Tab-separated table of C-alpha atoms in Angstrom:
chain	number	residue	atom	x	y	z
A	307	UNK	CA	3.388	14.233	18.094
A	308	UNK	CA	0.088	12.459	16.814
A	309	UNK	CA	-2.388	10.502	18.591
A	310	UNK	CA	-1.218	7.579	16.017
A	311	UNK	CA	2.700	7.453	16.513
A	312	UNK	CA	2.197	7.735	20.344
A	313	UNK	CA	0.164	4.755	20.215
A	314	UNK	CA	2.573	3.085	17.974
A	315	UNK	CA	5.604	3.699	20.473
A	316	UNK	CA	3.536	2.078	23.128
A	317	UNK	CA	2.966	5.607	24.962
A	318	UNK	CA	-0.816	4.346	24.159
A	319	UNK	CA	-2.510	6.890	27.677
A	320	UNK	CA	-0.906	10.244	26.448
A	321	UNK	CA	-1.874	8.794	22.762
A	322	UNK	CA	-5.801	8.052	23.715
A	323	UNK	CA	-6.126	11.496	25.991
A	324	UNK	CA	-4.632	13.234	22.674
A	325	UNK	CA	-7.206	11.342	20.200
A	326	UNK	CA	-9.895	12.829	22.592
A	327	UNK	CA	-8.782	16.054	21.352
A	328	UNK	CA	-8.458	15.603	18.300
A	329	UNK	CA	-12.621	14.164	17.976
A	330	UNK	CA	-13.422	17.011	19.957
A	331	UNK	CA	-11.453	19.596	17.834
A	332	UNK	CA	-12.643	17.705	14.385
A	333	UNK	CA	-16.193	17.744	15.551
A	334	UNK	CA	-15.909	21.392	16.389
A	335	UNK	CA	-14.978	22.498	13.000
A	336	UNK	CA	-17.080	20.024	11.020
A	337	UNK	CA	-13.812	17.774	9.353
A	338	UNK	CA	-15.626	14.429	9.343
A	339	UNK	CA	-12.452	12.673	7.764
A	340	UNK	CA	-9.998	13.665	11.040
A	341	UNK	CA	-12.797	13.082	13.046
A	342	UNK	CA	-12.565	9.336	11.936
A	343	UNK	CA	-9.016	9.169	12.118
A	344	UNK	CA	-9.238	10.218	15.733
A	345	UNK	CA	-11.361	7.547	16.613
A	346	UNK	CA	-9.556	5.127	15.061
A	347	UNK	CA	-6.703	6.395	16.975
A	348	UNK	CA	-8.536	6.408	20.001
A	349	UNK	CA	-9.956	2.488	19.442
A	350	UNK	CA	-6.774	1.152	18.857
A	351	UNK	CA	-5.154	2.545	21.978
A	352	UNK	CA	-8.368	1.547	24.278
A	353	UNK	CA	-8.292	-2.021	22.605
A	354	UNK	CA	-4.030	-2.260	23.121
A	355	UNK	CA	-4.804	-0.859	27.274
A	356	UNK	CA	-7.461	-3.522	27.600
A	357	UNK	CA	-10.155	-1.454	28.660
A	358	UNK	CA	-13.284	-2.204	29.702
A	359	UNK	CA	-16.023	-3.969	27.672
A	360	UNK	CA	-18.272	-0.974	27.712
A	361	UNK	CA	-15.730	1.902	27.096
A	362	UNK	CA	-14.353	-0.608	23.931
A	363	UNK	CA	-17.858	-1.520	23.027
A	364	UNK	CA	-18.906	2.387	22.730
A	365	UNK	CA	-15.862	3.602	21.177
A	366	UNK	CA	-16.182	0.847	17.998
A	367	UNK	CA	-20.145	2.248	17.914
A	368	UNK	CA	-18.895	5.821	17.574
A	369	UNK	CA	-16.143	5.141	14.848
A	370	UNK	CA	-18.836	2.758	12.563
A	371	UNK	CA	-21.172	5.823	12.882
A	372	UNK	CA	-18.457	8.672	11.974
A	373	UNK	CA	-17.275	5.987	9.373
A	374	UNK	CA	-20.675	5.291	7.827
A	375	UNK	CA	-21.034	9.069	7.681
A	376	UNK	CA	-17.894	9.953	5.910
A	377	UNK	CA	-19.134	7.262	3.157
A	378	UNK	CA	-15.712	6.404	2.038
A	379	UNK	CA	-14.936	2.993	1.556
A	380	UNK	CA	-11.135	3.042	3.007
A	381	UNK	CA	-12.818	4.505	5.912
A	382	UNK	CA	-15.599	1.776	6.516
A	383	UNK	CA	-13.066	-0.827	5.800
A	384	UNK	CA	-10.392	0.304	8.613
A	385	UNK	CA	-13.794	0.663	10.892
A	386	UNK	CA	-15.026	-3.141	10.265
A	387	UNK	CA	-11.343	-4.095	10.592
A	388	UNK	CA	-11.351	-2.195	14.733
A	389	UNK	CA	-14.590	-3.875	14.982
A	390	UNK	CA	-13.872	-7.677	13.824
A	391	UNK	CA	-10.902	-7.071	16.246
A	392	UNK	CA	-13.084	-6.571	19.522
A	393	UNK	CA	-15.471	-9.073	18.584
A	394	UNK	CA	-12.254	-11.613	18.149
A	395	UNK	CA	-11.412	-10.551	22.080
A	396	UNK	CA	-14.931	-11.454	22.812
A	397	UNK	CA	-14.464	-14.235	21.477
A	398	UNK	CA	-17.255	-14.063	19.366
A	399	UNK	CA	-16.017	-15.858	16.750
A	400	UNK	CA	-18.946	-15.446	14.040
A	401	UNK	CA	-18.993	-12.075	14.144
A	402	UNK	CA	-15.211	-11.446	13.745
A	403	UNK	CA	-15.449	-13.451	10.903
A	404	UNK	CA	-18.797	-11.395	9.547
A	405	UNK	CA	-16.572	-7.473	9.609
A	406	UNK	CA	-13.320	-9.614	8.447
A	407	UNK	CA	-15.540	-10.489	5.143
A	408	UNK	CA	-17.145	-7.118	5.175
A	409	UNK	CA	-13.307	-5.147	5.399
A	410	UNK	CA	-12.461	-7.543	2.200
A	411	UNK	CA	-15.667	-5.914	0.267
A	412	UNK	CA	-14.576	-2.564	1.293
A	413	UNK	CA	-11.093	-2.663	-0.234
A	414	UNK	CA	-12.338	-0.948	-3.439
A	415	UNK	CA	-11.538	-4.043	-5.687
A	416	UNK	CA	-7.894	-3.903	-4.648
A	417	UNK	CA	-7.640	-7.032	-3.968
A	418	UNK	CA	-7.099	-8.299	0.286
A	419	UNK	CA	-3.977	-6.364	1.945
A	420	UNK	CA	-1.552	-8.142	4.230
A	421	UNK	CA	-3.449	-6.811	7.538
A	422	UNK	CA	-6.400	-7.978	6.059
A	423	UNK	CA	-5.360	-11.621	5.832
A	424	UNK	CA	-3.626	-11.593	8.474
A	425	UNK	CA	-6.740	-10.883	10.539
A	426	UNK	CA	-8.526	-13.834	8.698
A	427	UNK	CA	-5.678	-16.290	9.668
A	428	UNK	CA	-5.791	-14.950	13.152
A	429	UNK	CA	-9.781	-15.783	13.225
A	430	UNK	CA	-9.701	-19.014	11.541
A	431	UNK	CA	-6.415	-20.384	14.216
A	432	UNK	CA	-8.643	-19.011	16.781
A	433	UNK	CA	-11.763	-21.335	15.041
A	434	UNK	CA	-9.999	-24.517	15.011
A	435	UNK	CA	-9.432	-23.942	11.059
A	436	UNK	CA	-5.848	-24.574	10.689
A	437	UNK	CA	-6.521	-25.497	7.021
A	438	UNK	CA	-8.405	-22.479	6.309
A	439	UNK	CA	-5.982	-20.378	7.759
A	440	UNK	CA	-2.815	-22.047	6.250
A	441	UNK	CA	-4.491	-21.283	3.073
A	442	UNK	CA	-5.043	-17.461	4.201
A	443	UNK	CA	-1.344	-17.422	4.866
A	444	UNK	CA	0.055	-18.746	1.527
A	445	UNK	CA	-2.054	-15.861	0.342
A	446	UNK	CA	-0.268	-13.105	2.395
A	447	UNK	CA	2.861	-14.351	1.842
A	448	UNK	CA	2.680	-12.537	-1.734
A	449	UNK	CA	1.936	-9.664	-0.153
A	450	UNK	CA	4.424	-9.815	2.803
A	451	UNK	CA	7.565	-10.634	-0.186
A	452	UNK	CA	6.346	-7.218	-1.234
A	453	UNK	CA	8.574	-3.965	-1.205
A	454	UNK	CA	5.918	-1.736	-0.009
A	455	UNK	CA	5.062	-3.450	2.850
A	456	UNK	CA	6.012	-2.129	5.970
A	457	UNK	CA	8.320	-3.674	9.252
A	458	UNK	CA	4.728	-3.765	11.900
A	459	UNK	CA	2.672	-5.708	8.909
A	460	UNK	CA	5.949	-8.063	8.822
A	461	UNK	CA	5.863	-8.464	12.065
A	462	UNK	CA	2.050	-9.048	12.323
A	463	UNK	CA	3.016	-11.876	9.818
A	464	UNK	CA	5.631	-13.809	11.251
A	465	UNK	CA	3.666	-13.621	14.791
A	466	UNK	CA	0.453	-15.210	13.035
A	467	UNK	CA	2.909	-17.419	11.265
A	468	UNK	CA	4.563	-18.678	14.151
A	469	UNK	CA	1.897	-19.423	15.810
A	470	UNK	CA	0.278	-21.609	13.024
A	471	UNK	CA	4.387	-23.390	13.331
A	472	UNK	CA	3.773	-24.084	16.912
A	473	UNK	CA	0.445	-25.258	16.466
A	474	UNK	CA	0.934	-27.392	13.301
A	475	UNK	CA	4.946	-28.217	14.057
A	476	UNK	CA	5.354	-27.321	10.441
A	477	UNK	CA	8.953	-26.786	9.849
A	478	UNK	CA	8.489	-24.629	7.149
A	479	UNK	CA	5.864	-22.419	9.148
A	480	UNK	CA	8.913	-22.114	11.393
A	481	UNK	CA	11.846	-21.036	8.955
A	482	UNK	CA	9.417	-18.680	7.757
A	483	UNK	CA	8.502	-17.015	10.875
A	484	UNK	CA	11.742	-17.013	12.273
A	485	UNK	CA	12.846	-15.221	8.616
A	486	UNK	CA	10.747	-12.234	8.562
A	487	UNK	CA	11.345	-11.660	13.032
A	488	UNK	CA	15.089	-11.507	12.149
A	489	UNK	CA	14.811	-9.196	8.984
A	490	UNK	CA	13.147	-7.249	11.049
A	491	UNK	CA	15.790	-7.344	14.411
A	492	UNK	CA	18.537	-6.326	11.972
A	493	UNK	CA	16.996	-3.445	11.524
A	494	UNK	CA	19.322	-0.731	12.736
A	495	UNK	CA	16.047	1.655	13.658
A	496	UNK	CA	12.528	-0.169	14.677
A	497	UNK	CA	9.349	1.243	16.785
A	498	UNK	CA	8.941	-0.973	20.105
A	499	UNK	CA	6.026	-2.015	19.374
A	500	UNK	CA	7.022	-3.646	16.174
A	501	UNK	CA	10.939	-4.846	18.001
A	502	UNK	CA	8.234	-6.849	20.738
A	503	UNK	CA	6.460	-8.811	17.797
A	504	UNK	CA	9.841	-9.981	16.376
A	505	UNK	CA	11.039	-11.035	19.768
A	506	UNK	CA	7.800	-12.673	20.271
A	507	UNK	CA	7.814	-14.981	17.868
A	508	UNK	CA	11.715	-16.241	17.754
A	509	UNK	CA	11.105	-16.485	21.869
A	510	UNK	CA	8.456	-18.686	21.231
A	511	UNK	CA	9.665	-20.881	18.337
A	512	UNK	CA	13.001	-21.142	20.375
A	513	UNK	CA	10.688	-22.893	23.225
A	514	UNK	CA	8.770	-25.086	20.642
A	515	UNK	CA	12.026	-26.354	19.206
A	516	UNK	CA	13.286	-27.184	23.108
């Protein structure tokens, strides 16, 4: 099984020992591209543990370098996007919003994705900016209507959604939350990781409402 679908099932130790050997076999044989992937593997399972500032700090150094390296823009993009996510857990504030801006350059004129906004909402609720980010989720919600996007960036949505309802007591914010959570609880198959998002958010609306 991959470092990335053991993360994904929560299983996030065995999935960051097997990204370490995945950057030491890519590095070995010279395959810059798996080499990033590792380490994106590997910063997304230190950042879900919690570990420690310097261990997180390191590991988002690494994967900008191997990214900057590879020079593809996907790459740099889905590096900026790890990053802007530590800094938001710093709470530095400025500089989530500086890679959030920098991940929307690197999108190859593609226009934002879902994740992508719905890290912008996520820093702009976390700002004070409920205006800013009500405006960044009226944008995703074209993207989250979509057929191609998949159950965790649904979830991702109606947990970023539902907590712009609790903050705002906007009833709509709620119906809309509480839609995507239970399209995606009657699913008859869903990763744990996604199932806890879902159960998140109608938990928490169902405490708002009381």
């Amino acid at each position: 099984m991959s470092a990335i679908n053991v993360g994904t099932d929560l299983r996030y130790e065995e999935g960051i020992e097997n990204a370490k050997k995945s950057i030491a076999l890519a590095r070995e044989v010279g395959d810059l591209r798996a080499e990033v992937i590792a380490r994106h593997s590997l910063v997304a399972g230190i950042y879900t543990m919690g570990g420690v500032y310097e261990l997180q700090k390191e590991s988002i150094s690494e994967l900008l370098n191997a990214a900057k390296r590879l020079r593809d823009r996907m790459y740099m993009g889905i590096a900026y996007q790890q990053a802007g996510r530590f800094a938001m857990r710093q709470g530095l504030i400025s500089d989530a919003r500086k890679f959030n801006e920098l991940v929307f350059a690197h999108r190859n004129g593609s226009g934002p994705n879902l994740l992508v906004l719905f890290h912008g909402a996520v820093i702009e609720l976390e700002s004070g900016n409920l205006g800013e980010c009500q405006e960044l989720i009226q944008r995703a919600a074209i993207f989250a209507d979509a057929g191609s996007v998949d159950s965790f960036a649904r979830a991702n949505y109606a947990v970023i959604v539902a907590r712009v309802a609790i903050s705002t007591g906007d009833l709509s914010h709620i119906e809309t939350a509480e839609k995507y959570a239970n399209d995606i609880l009657d699913l008859s198959s869903v990763k744990l990781s996604i199932l806890i998002r879902a159960e998140w958010t109608m938990e928490s609306l169902a405490i708002h409402r009381e």
